[in-house]
PDB file of C-alpha atoms and ligand atoms in Angstrom:
ATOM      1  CA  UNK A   5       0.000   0.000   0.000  1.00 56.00           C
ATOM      2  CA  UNK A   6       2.789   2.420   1.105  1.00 61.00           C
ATOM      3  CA  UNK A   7       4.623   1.684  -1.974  1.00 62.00           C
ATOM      4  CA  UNK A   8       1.992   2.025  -4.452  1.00 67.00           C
ATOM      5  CA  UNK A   9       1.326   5.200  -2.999  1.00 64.00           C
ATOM      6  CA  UNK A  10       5.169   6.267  -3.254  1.00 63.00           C
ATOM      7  CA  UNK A  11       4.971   5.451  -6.513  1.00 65.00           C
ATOM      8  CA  UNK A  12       1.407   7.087  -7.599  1.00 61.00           C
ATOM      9  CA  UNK A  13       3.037  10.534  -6.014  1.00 60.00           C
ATOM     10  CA  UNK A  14       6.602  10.077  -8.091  1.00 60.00           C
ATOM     11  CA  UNK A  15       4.656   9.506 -11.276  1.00 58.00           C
ATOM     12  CA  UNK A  16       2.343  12.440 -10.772  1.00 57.00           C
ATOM     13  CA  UNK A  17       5.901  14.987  -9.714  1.00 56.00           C
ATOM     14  CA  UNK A  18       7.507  13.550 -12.719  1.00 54.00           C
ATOM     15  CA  UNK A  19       6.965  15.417 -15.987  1.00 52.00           C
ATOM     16  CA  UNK A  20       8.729  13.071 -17.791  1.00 50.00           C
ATOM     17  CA  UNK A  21       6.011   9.898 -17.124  1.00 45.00           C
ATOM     18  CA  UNK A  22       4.404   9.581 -20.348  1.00 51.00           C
ATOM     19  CA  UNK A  23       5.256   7.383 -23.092  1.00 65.00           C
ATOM     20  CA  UNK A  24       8.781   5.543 -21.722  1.00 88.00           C
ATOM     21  CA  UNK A  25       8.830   2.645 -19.234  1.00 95.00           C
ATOM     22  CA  UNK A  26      11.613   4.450 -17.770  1.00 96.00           C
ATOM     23  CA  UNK A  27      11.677   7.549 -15.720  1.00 96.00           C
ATOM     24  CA  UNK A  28      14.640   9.556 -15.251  1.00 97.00           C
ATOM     25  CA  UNK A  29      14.480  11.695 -12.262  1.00 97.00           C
ATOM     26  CA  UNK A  30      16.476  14.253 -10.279  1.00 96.00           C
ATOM     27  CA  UNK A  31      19.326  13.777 -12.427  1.00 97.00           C
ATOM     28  CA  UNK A  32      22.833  15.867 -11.942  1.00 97.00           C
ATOM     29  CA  UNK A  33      26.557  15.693 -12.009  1.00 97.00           C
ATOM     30  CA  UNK A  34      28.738  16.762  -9.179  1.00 97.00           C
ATOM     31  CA  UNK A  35      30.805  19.843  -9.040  1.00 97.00           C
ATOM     32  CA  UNK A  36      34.648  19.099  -9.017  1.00 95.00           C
ATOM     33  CA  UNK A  37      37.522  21.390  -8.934  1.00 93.00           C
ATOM     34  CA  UNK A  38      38.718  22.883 -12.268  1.00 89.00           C
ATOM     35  CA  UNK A  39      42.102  20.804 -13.154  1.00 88.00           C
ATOM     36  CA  UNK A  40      39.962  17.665 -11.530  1.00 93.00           C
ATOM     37  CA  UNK A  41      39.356  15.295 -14.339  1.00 95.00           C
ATOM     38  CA  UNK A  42      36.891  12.891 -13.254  1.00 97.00           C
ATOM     39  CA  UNK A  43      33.340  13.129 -12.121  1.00 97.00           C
ATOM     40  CA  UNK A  44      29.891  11.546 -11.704  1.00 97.00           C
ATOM     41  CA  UNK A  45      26.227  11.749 -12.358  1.00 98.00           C
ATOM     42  CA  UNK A  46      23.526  10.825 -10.278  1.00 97.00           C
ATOM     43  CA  UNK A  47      19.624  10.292 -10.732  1.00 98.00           C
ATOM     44  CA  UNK A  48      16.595   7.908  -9.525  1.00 98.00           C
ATOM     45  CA  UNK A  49      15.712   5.594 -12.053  1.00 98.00           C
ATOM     46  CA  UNK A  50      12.146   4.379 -12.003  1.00 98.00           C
ATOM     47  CA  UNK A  51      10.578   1.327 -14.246  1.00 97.00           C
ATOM     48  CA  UNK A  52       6.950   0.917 -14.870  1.00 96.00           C
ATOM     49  CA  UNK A  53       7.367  -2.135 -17.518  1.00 95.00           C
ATOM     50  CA  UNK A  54       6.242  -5.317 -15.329  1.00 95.00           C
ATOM     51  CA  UNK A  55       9.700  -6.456 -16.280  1.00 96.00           C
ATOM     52  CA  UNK A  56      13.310  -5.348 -14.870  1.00 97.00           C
ATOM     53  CA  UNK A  57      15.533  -3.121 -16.997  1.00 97.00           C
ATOM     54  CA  UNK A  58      18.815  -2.271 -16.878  1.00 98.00           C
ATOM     55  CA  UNK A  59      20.605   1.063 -17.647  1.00 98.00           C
ATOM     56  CA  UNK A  60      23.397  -0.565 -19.739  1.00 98.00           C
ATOM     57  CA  UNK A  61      25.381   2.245 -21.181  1.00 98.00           C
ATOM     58  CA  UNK A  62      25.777   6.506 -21.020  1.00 98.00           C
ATOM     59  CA  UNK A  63      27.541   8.540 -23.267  1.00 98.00           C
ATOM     60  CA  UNK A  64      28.145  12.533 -22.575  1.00 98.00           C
ATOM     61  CA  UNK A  65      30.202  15.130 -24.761  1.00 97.00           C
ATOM     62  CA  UNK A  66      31.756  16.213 -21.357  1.00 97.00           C
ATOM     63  CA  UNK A  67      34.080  12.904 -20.970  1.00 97.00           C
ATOM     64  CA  UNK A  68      36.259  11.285 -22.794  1.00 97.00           C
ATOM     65  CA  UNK A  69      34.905   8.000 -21.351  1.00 98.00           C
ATOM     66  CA  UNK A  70      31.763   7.286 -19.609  1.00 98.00           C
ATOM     67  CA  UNK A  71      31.469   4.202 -16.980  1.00 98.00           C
ATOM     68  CA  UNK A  72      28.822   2.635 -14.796  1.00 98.00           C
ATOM     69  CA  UNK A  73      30.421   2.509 -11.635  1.00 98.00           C
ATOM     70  CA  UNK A  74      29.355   0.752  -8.086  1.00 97.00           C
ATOM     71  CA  UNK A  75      30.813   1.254  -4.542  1.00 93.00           C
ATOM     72  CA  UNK A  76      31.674  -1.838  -2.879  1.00 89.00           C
ATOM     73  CA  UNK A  77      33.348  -2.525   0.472  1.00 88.00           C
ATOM     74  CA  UNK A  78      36.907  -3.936   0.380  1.00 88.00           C
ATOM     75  CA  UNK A  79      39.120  -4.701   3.317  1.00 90.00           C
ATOM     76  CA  UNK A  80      37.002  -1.999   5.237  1.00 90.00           C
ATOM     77  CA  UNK A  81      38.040   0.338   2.397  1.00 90.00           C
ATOM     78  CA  UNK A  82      35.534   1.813   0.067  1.00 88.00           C
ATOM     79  CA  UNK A  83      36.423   1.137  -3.724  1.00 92.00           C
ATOM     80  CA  UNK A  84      34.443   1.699  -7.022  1.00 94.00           C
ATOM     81  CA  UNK A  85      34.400  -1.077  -9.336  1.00 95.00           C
ATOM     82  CA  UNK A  86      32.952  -0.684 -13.084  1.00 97.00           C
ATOM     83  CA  UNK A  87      29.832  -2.984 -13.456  1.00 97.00           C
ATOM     84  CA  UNK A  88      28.183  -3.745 -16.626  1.00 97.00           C
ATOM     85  CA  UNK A  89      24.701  -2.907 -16.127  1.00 98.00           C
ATOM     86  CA  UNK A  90      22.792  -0.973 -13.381  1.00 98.00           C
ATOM     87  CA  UNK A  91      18.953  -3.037 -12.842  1.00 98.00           C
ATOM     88  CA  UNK A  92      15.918  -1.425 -12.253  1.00 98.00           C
ATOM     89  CA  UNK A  93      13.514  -3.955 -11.081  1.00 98.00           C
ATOM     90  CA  UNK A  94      10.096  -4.257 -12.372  1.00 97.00           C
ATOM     91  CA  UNK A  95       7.747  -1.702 -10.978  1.00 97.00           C
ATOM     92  CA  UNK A  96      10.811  -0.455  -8.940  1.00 98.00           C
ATOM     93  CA  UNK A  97      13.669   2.255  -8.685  1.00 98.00           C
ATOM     94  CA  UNK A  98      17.316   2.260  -8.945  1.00 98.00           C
ATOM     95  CA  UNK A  99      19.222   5.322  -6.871  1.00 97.00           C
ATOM     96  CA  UNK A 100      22.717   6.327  -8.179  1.00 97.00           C
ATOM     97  CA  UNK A 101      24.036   8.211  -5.723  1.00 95.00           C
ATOM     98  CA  UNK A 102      27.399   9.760  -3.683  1.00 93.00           C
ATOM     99  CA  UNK A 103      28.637   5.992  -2.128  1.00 91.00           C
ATOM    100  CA  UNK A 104      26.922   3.626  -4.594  1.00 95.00           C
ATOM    101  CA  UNK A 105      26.236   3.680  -8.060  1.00 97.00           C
ATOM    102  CA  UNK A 106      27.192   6.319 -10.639  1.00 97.00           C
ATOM    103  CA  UNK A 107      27.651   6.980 -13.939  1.00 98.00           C
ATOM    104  CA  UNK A 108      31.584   7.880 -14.014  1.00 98.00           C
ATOM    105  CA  UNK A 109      32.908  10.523 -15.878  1.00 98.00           C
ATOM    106  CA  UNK A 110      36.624  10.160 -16.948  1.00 97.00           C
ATOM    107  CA  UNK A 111      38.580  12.578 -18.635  1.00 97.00           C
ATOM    108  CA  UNK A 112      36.283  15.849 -18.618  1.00 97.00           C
ATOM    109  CA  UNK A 113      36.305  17.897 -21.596  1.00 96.00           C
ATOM    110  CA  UNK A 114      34.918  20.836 -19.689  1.00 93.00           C
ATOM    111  CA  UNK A 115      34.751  22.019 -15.903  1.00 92.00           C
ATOM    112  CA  UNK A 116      32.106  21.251 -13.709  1.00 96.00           C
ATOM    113  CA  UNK A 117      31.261  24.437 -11.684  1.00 96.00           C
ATOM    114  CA  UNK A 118      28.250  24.816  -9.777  1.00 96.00           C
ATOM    115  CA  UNK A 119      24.884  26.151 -12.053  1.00 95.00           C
ATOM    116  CA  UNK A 120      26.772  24.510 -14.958  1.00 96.00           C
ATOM    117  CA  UNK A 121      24.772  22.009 -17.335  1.00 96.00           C
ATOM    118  CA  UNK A 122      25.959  18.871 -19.217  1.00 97.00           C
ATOM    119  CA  UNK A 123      24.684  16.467 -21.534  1.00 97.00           C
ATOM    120  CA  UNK A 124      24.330  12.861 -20.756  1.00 98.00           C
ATOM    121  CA  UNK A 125      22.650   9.861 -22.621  1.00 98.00           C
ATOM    122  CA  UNK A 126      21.275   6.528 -21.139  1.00 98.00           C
ATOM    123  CA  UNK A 127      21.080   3.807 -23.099  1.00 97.00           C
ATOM    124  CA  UNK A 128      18.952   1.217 -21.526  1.00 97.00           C
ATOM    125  CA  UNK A 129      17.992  -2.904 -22.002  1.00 97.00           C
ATOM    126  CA  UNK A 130      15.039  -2.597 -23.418  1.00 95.00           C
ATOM    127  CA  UNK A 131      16.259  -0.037 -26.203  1.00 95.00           C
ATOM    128  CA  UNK A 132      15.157   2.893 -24.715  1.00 96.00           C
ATOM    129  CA  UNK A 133      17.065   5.863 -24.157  1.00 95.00           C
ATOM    130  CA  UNK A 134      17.599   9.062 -22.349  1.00 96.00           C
ATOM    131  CA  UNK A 135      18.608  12.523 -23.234  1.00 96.00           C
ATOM    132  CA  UNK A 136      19.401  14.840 -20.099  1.00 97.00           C
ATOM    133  CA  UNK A 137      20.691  17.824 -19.612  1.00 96.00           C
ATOM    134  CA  UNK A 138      22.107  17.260 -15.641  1.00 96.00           C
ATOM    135  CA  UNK A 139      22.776  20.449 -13.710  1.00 97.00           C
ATOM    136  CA  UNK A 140      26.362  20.481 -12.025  1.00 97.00           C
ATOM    137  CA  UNK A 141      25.912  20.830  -8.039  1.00 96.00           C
ATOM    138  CA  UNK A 142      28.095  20.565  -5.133  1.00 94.00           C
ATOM    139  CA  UNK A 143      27.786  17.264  -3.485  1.00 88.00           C
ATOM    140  CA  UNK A 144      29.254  16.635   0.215  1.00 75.00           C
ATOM    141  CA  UNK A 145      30.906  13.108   0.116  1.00 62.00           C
ATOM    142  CA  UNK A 146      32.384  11.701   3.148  1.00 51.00           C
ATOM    143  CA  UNK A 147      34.390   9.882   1.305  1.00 52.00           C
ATOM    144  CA  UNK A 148      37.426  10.026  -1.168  1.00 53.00           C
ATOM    145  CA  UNK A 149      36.449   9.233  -5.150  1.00 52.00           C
ATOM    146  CA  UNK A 150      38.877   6.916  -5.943  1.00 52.00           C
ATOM    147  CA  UNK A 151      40.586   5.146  -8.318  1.00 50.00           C
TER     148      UNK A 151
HETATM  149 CU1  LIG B   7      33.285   5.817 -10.206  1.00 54.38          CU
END
């Protein structure tokens, strides 16, 4: 009951809800340092097919490469690992976010200040895609980004 009613309020704040299976919301990239040459994107990524998808690739004129990325506990130290897909479960969300997954940039071709926009594109399973324009905000991490 609590879920479905989660769910019934996303779809109504999302202006994006018609037509896809999959929702991109709240979408942005953090703000790095200029001279820094990595960064990441966040969103929530909502399915409404009665079958999981995955977000399998992104693409973004302001990287040289683009990864998906998870955070994963090694030794007590926190590491980020490429993975090949990130899954959305049927009916469900995904959350990329500071600590888990991301979509990595590598190699920025511009800086990321704060109020800045950038392009990214999803690519997901089921052959749909996304084209967002993320605003670049300042994200507290307690943690180092790593490679
Ligand atoms: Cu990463």
């Amino acid at each position: 009951m609590k879920k479905t009613l989660l769910s019934l309020l996303l779809l109504v704040l999302s202006p994006l809800a018609l037509a896809q299976d999959i929702q991109v919301m709240h979408p942005y990239a953090r703000a790095v340092p200029p001279g820094q040459m990595n960064s990441a994107a966040f969103m929530m990524l909502k399915n409404a097919a009665s079958e999981q998808v995955s977000l399998v690739k992104a693409t973004s004129p302001a990287a040289n490469v683009v990864e998906l990325h998870n955070h994963i506990m090694d030794d007590g130290v926190m590491k980020m690992r490429q993975v090949e897909d990130i899954k959305v479960p049927a009916e469900g969300m995904a959350e990329l976010k500071p600590g888990g997954f991301h979509v990595m940039l590598i190699g920025l071709k511009q800086n990321l200040n704060e109020g800045d926009q950038i392009q990214l594109k999803l690519h997901f399973s089921n052959g749909e895609m996304a084209d967002l324009e993320l605003p670049v905000k300042k994200v507290q991490m307690g943690m180092k980004h790593k490679h």
